[in-house]
Amino acid sequence: MRRTMSDRLPEHIGQQIRLMGWVHRRRVLRDVAFLILRDAHGLAQIVVRDGGRLTPFPEETPVSVVGEVIARPAAPHGVEVVEPAITALSDPAAAPPFDLYRPELRAGLPTLLDHAPVALRHPTRAHVQRVAAAAVGAFRGALERQGFVEIHTPKIVGAATESGADLFALDYFGRPAYLAQSPQLYKQIMVGALERVYEVGPVFRAEPSDTARHLASYVSLDAELGFIEDHRDVIAVCHLALRAMLQAIPSNDLRVPAEPLIVHFTDVAEGEDLSPADERRIGEWAGREHGTDAVYVTGYPTAHRAFYTHPDPARPGHSRAFDLIFRGVELVSGAQRLHRHDDYVRALAERGETDLTPYAAYLDAMRHGMPPHGGFAFGLERFVAAALGLPNVRHAALFPRDLHRLAP
Amino acid sequence: MRRTMSDRLPEHIGQQIRLMGWVHRRRVLRDVAFLILRDAHGLAQIVVRDGGRLTPFPEETPVSVVGEVIARPAAPHGVEVVEPAITALSDPAAAPPFDLYRPELRAGLPTLLDHAPVALRHPTRAHVQRVAAAAVGAFRGALERQGFVEIHTPKIVGAATESGADLFALDYFGRPAYLAQSPQLYKQIMVGALERVYEVGPVFRAEPSDTARHLASYVSLDAELGFIEDHRDVIAVCHLALRAMLQAIPSNDLRVPAEPLIVHFTDVAEGEDLSPADERRIGEWAGREHGTDAVYVTGYPTAHRAFYTHPDPARPGHSRAFDLIFRGVELVSGAQRLHRHDDYVRALAERGETDLTPYAAYLDAMRHGMPPHGGFAFGLERFVAAALGLPNVRHAALFPRDLHRLAP
């Protein structure tokens, strides 16, 4: 008999069906017992007269249940399964380290992460992963509708670029190599071939930061586009992606109007960079005055942005870089980039980079004709944590990697 | 003025438009000169009376062209742009190391790879990357329609599993770590949480093989599903994905009927494994006798497959593993996996693995109740090379990594 998913049971009242899933909970009362089965679509209630029949099926055991569906308004989906034949699909499961059947997992973050293979089964944590998948799908969809082509750039690179700090080093067939901190240089190169590109992939940061916002590896959602006027064309695409990603999250109360709110650095801050307190203040102002959770700050001082950042010709010392501050937290960085070869050589020299060997292919792409271009990057885990209001980015990562954690 | 893409010019005959793209070629005749412009959608012909006007715009320079569209049946898209105002969008481009305007790139593979940032601009090579993107999109679409959820598993792992050979080692904050050879163990774990999962991401193999089919890193298209009857449920999903991926390739002449052709190892081979010659022979037979480019061989001897492979209870010594042979080349490996904790402990012991620490999280997932499950993996570059008939997998990789190559 074909399998019926739990949420389709109401269509089968009066029929024999087959459910498959995990024993979510057993409740043995005096005259009756319930087996709550969990599958990918939800929960289903199965009724047996003799509670002893459930003894061979401890919680988390995968089972197949064949029985008849009857209406029962108080049960999940308004139905229950009666007269069941229950078969184990594996050995009886060992007891989980925490109760998976409770509405909330009662365990601290370290415990949840240590036991991630089991914790991720809990509906609340599985939901976070489904939200992450939906957000990535929406990001791709928004960009593909705008003509972007997906690429997969190398994760092992031969040279340290972009400062060289925070790199993981590895042995590559006897040669030194590094894990890519970002697809930045490659996605710019690919503008020369495909005009508009995006990538969803891992990036690696050997950052010693041990905070609620940092991971040693995360999923970066990158985009880059050519033939732009300036950074506002980049913000327009970023905003389309942001709105699509938010709309993919079921029943969220996030407010992001279609028109991006853009403010200039000099109008909201003093000094050279924004502090976390500045970001919170700007986020609150945007919500209060403009009814939006998202605000783009442009014009960051050039000296504080990456060497490839395009300056703003109209405002000496300021750049065409931007950050997206979402609910008071920096979520996206982006910019128009330099596109002339000689500007790169100058910018690298100003940062003290005189050995240009690591940049050879990158500079080559610029030398052979690169249009004005720019791009941006989301961190997936940070986006999911911000959108769902999770207190630590590790709640959004599948199997997080940080300063201390390398397993599971 | 907004930009018009080259393929939309026929809709604008008699109008002023603006093109943006690269100078693909200049042809200066006695009385007239042509600038062929290349953008992401194709080529466009621009006519000037005085060839000297094209001197400031060498091939590959990004330009903006404003002019009037007129009908010209012999030109690309049946139109050309006249009375143009041409503006450079960057400095004049340096001459490419090979002629990008010829229909085929006249350079050997090493040269093409050394100059990949420029070679990828050639329409034939950009096309390969568009095909790769379309194939990945089709893979995702096929799986999402079947209820699969996208995941992103760790690429840095703390322990060597699956034999431990061919691993890239790295320094993880002072501890030894490795790059993941595959998402195998994690995708199986995630069946416990989401039932059906897929991943598109890089895998890393420190293989010393220097062949036309091996890369040190490639894009793996992985899927895994729970609550299966046996490996045939896995093949059914793999075949859906394969068909969708092939259909995403424009005007291909690949033959893959809807029903998968499945043969048993013992009916097509002797010995313990298939040689490349066996694979070619089986591929030819499938094409000749069954009119298909794809054939699934099942029942490989268990001893020659990974420890997690489920044996075939009906055929001692044989497994529920399969390979997809596509046009005579192995393209996909898959199998039903073991799902009982004790079977894993036994299988690992039989392979001489007595220290189970590296498998702790994996075995935990099995101990806490895992349904019968299985999965498969495509190598993206190998798929694209096979589908397009490319002689070397490096033609399909964006910036390949192999025994010798670590740049660009």
mmCIF file of C-alpha atoms in Angstrom, chain A residues 226-372:
data_model
loop_
_atom_site.group_PDB
_atom_site.id
_atom_site.type_symbol
_atom_site.label_atom_id
_atom_site.label_comp_id
_atom_site.label_asym_id
_atom_site.label_seq_id
_atom_site.Cartn_x
_atom_site.Cartn_y
_atom_site.Cartn_z
ATOM 1 C CA GLY A 226 27.982 44.377 -14.605
ATOM 2 C CA PHE A 227 27.020 47.451 -16.623
ATOM 3 C CA ILE A 228 25.734 49.347 -13.631
ATOM 4 C CA GLU A 229 25.494 53.083 -13.203
ATOM 5 C CA ASP A 230 26.550 53.024 -9.580
ATOM 6 C CA HIS A 231 25.918 51.253 -6.263
ATOM 7 C CA ARG A 232 22.214 52.082 -6.383
ATOM 8 C CA ASP A 233 21.758 49.501 -9.137
ATOM 9 C CA VAL A 234 23.325 46.962 -6.776
ATOM 10 C CA ILE A 235 21.064 47.985 -3.905
ATOM 11 C CA ALA A 236 18.027 47.588 -6.165
ATOM 12 C CA VAL A 237 18.912 43.930 -6.862
ATOM 13 C CA CYS A 238 19.821 43.280 -3.229
ATOM 14 C CA HIS A 239 16.465 44.669 -2.162
ATOM 15 C CA LEU A 240 14.597 42.431 -4.603
ATOM 16 C CA ALA A 241 16.460 39.438 -3.164
ATOM 17 C CA LEU A 242 15.792 40.511 0.422
ATOM 18 C CA ARG A 243 12.066 40.932 -0.174
ATOM 19 C CA ALA A 244 11.806 37.565 -1.930
ATOM 20 C CA MET A 245 13.671 35.848 0.918
ATOM 21 C CA LEU A 246 11.403 37.414 3.540
ATOM 22 C CA GLN A 247 8.277 36.532 1.597
ATOM 23 C CA ALA A 248 9.422 32.894 1.582
ATOM 24 C CA ILE A 249 9.145 32.779 5.374
ATOM 25 C CA PRO A 250 5.644 31.730 6.378
ATOM 26 C CA SER A 251 3.595 34.201 8.441
ATOM 27 C CA ASN A 252 6.379 36.597 9.265
ATOM 28 C CA ASP A 253 5.630 40.090 10.512
ATOM 29 C CA LEU A 254 8.656 41.679 8.913
ATOM 30 C CA ARG A 255 8.154 45.062 7.336
ATOM 31 C CA VAL A 256 10.113 45.842 4.187
ATOM 32 C CA PRO A 257 8.466 48.192 1.673
ATOM 33 C CA ALA A 258 9.189 47.721 -2.039
ATOM 34 C CA GLU A 259 11.258 50.914 -2.228
ATOM 35 C CA PRO A 260 14.625 50.598 -0.440
ATOM 36 C CA LEU A 261 15.362 53.173 2.243
ATOM 37 C CA ILE A 262 18.850 54.554 1.560
ATOM 38 C CA VAL A 263 20.720 56.935 3.846
ATOM 39 C CA HIS A 264 24.218 58.351 3.616
ATOM 40 C CA PHE A 265 26.849 57.506 6.179
ATOM 41 C CA THR A 266 27.504 61.163 6.948
ATOM 42 C CA ASP A 267 23.846 61.711 7.767
ATOM 43 C CA VAL A 268 23.638 58.949 10.368
ATOM 44 C CA ALA A 269 27.106 58.587 11.877
ATOM 45 C CA GLU A 270 30.295 60.263 12.916
ATOM 46 C CA GLY A 271 33.765 58.750 12.835
ATOM 47 C CA GLU A 272 35.017 56.125 10.427
ATOM 48 C CA ASP A 273 32.698 53.165 10.871
ATOM 49 C CA LEU A 274 29.413 52.137 12.454
ATOM 50 C CA SER A 275 29.463 50.504 15.872
ATOM 51 C CA PRO A 276 26.872 47.863 16.778
ATOM 52 C CA ALA A 277 25.193 50.572 18.863
ATOM 53 C CA ASP A 278 25.048 52.844 15.798
ATOM 54 C CA GLU A 279 23.463 50.017 13.806
ATOM 55 C CA ARG A 280 20.823 49.446 16.473
ATOM 56 C CA ARG A 281 20.054 53.166 16.596
ATOM 57 C CA ILE A 282 19.765 53.434 12.793
ATOM 58 C CA GLY A 283 17.596 50.321 12.684
ATOM 59 C CA GLU A 284 15.250 51.730 15.308
ATOM 60 C CA TRP A 285 15.052 55.057 13.493
ATOM 61 C CA ALA A 286 14.199 53.309 10.195
ATOM 62 C CA GLY A 287 11.422 51.331 11.856
ATOM 63 C CA ARG A 288 10.032 54.325 13.727
ATOM 64 C CA GLU A 289 10.240 56.965 11.005
ATOM 65 C CA HIS A 290 9.915 54.886 7.851
ATOM 66 C CA GLY A 291 8.115 51.712 8.916
ATOM 67 C CA THR A 292 10.818 49.430 7.562
ATOM 68 C CA ASP A 293 13.036 46.743 9.052
ATOM 69 C CA ALA A 294 15.668 47.333 6.367
ATOM 70 C CA VAL A 295 17.846 50.386 5.794
ATOM 71 C CA TYR A 296 20.807 50.754 3.437
ATOM 72 C CA VAL A 297 23.677 52.927 4.620
ATOM 73 C CA THR A 298 25.881 54.135 1.765
ATOM 74 C CA GLY A 299 29.028 56.213 1.536
ATOM 75 C CA TYR A 300 31.214 54.441 4.099
ATOM 76 C CA PRO A 301 34.680 55.972 4.318
ATOM 77 C CA THR A 302 36.747 54.372 1.557
ATOM 78 C CA ALA A 303 39.717 53.708 3.815
ATOM 79 C CA HIS A 304 37.612 51.340 5.924
ATOM 80 C CA ARG A 305 36.358 49.205 3.034
ATOM 81 C CA ALA A 306 38.064 46.563 0.923
ATOM 82 C CA PHE A 307 40.622 47.698 -1.670
ATOM 83 C CA TYR A 308 38.262 46.924 -4.578
ATOM 84 C CA THR A 309 35.623 49.392 -3.378
ATOM 85 C CA HIS A 310 34.745 52.159 -5.803
ATOM 86 C CA PRO A 311 35.130 55.675 -4.371
ATOM 87 C CA ASP A 312 32.344 58.202 -4.704
ATOM 88 C CA PRO A 313 33.698 60.840 -7.118
ATOM 89 C CA ALA A 314 31.325 63.402 -5.647
ATOM 90 C CA ARG A 315 32.425 62.909 -2.026
ATOM 91 C CA PRO A 316 36.174 62.633 -1.479
ATOM 92 C CA GLY A 317 37.021 60.041 1.160
ATOM 93 C CA HIS A 318 33.657 58.324 0.831
ATOM 94 C CA SER A 319 32.865 55.211 -1.173
ATOM 95 C CA ARG A 320 30.093 53.603 -3.134
ATOM 96 C CA ALA A 321 29.917 50.840 -0.560
ATOM 97 C CA PHE A 322 26.787 50.049 1.373
ATOM 98 C CA ASP A 323 25.612 47.883 4.248
ATOM 99 C CA LEU A 324 22.099 46.626 4.745
ATOM 100 C CA ILE A 325 21.082 47.047 8.350
ATOM 101 C CA PHE A 326 18.223 44.719 9.126
ATOM 102 C CA ARG A 327 16.442 45.148 12.456
ATOM 103 C CA GLY A 328 19.488 46.944 13.761
ATOM 104 C CA VAL A 329 22.072 44.380 12.667
ATOM 105 C CA GLU A 330 24.399 44.468 9.657
ATOM 106 C CA LEU A 331 23.195 41.720 7.340
ATOM 107 C CA VAL A 332 24.651 42.469 3.913
ATOM 108 C CA SER A 333 27.729 44.245 2.611
ATOM 109 C CA GLY A 334 27.926 45.437 -0.940
ATOM 110 C CA ALA A 335 29.411 48.043 -3.217
ATOM 111 C CA GLN A 336 30.231 49.214 -6.639
ATOM 112 C CA ARG A 337 33.754 47.880 -7.315
ATOM 113 C CA LEU A 338 36.657 49.400 -9.145
ATOM 114 C CA HIS A 339 36.715 48.261 -12.776
ATOM 115 C CA ARG A 340 39.838 49.869 -14.284
ATOM 116 C CA HIS A 341 43.078 47.927 -14.103
ATOM 117 C CA ASP A 342 45.195 50.934 -13.132
ATOM 118 C CA ASP A 343 42.828 51.840 -10.317
ATOM 119 C CA TYR A 344 43.390 48.363 -8.874
ATOM 120 C CA VAL A 345 47.143 48.630 -9.025
ATOM 121 C CA ARG A 346 46.922 51.996 -7.265
ATOM 122 C CA ALA A 347 44.441 50.781 -4.635
ATOM 123 C CA LEU A 348 46.556 47.738 -3.823
ATOM 124 C CA ALA A 349 49.687 49.862 -3.555
ATOM 125 C CA GLU A 350 47.896 52.211 -1.163
ATOM 126 C CA ARG A 351 47.136 49.214 1.061
ATOM 127 C CA GLY A 352 50.793 48.269 0.985
ATOM 128 C CA GLU A 353 50.279 45.329 -1.389
ATOM 129 C CA THR A 354 53.250 45.469 -3.733
ATOM 130 C CA ASP A 355 53.464 41.780 -4.667
ATOM 131 C CA LEU A 356 50.604 41.475 -7.129
ATOM 132 C CA THR A 357 51.202 37.776 -7.929
ATOM 133 C CA PRO A 358 48.235 36.614 -5.836
ATOM 134 C CA TYR A 359 46.009 38.935 -7.861
ATOM 135 C CA ALA A 360 47.318 37.932 -11.299
ATOM 136 C CA ALA A 361 44.126 36.395 -12.736
ATOM 137 C CA TYR A 362 41.969 39.083 -11.165
ATOM 138 C CA LEU A 363 44.041 41.920 -12.570
ATOM 139 C CA ASP A 364 44.123 40.130 -15.912
ATOM 140 C CA ALA A 365 40.339 40.164 -16.051
ATOM 141 C CA MET A 366 40.413 43.926 -15.402
ATOM 142 C CA ARG A 367 43.138 44.519 -17.975
ATOM 143 C CA HIS A 368 41.114 42.759 -20.649
ATOM 144 C CA GLY A 369 38.066 44.971 -20.266
ATOM 145 C CA MET A 370 35.690 44.961 -17.314
ATOM 146 C CA PRO A 371 32.550 47.094 -17.197
ATOM 147 C CA PRO A 372 31.427 49.056 -14.132
#
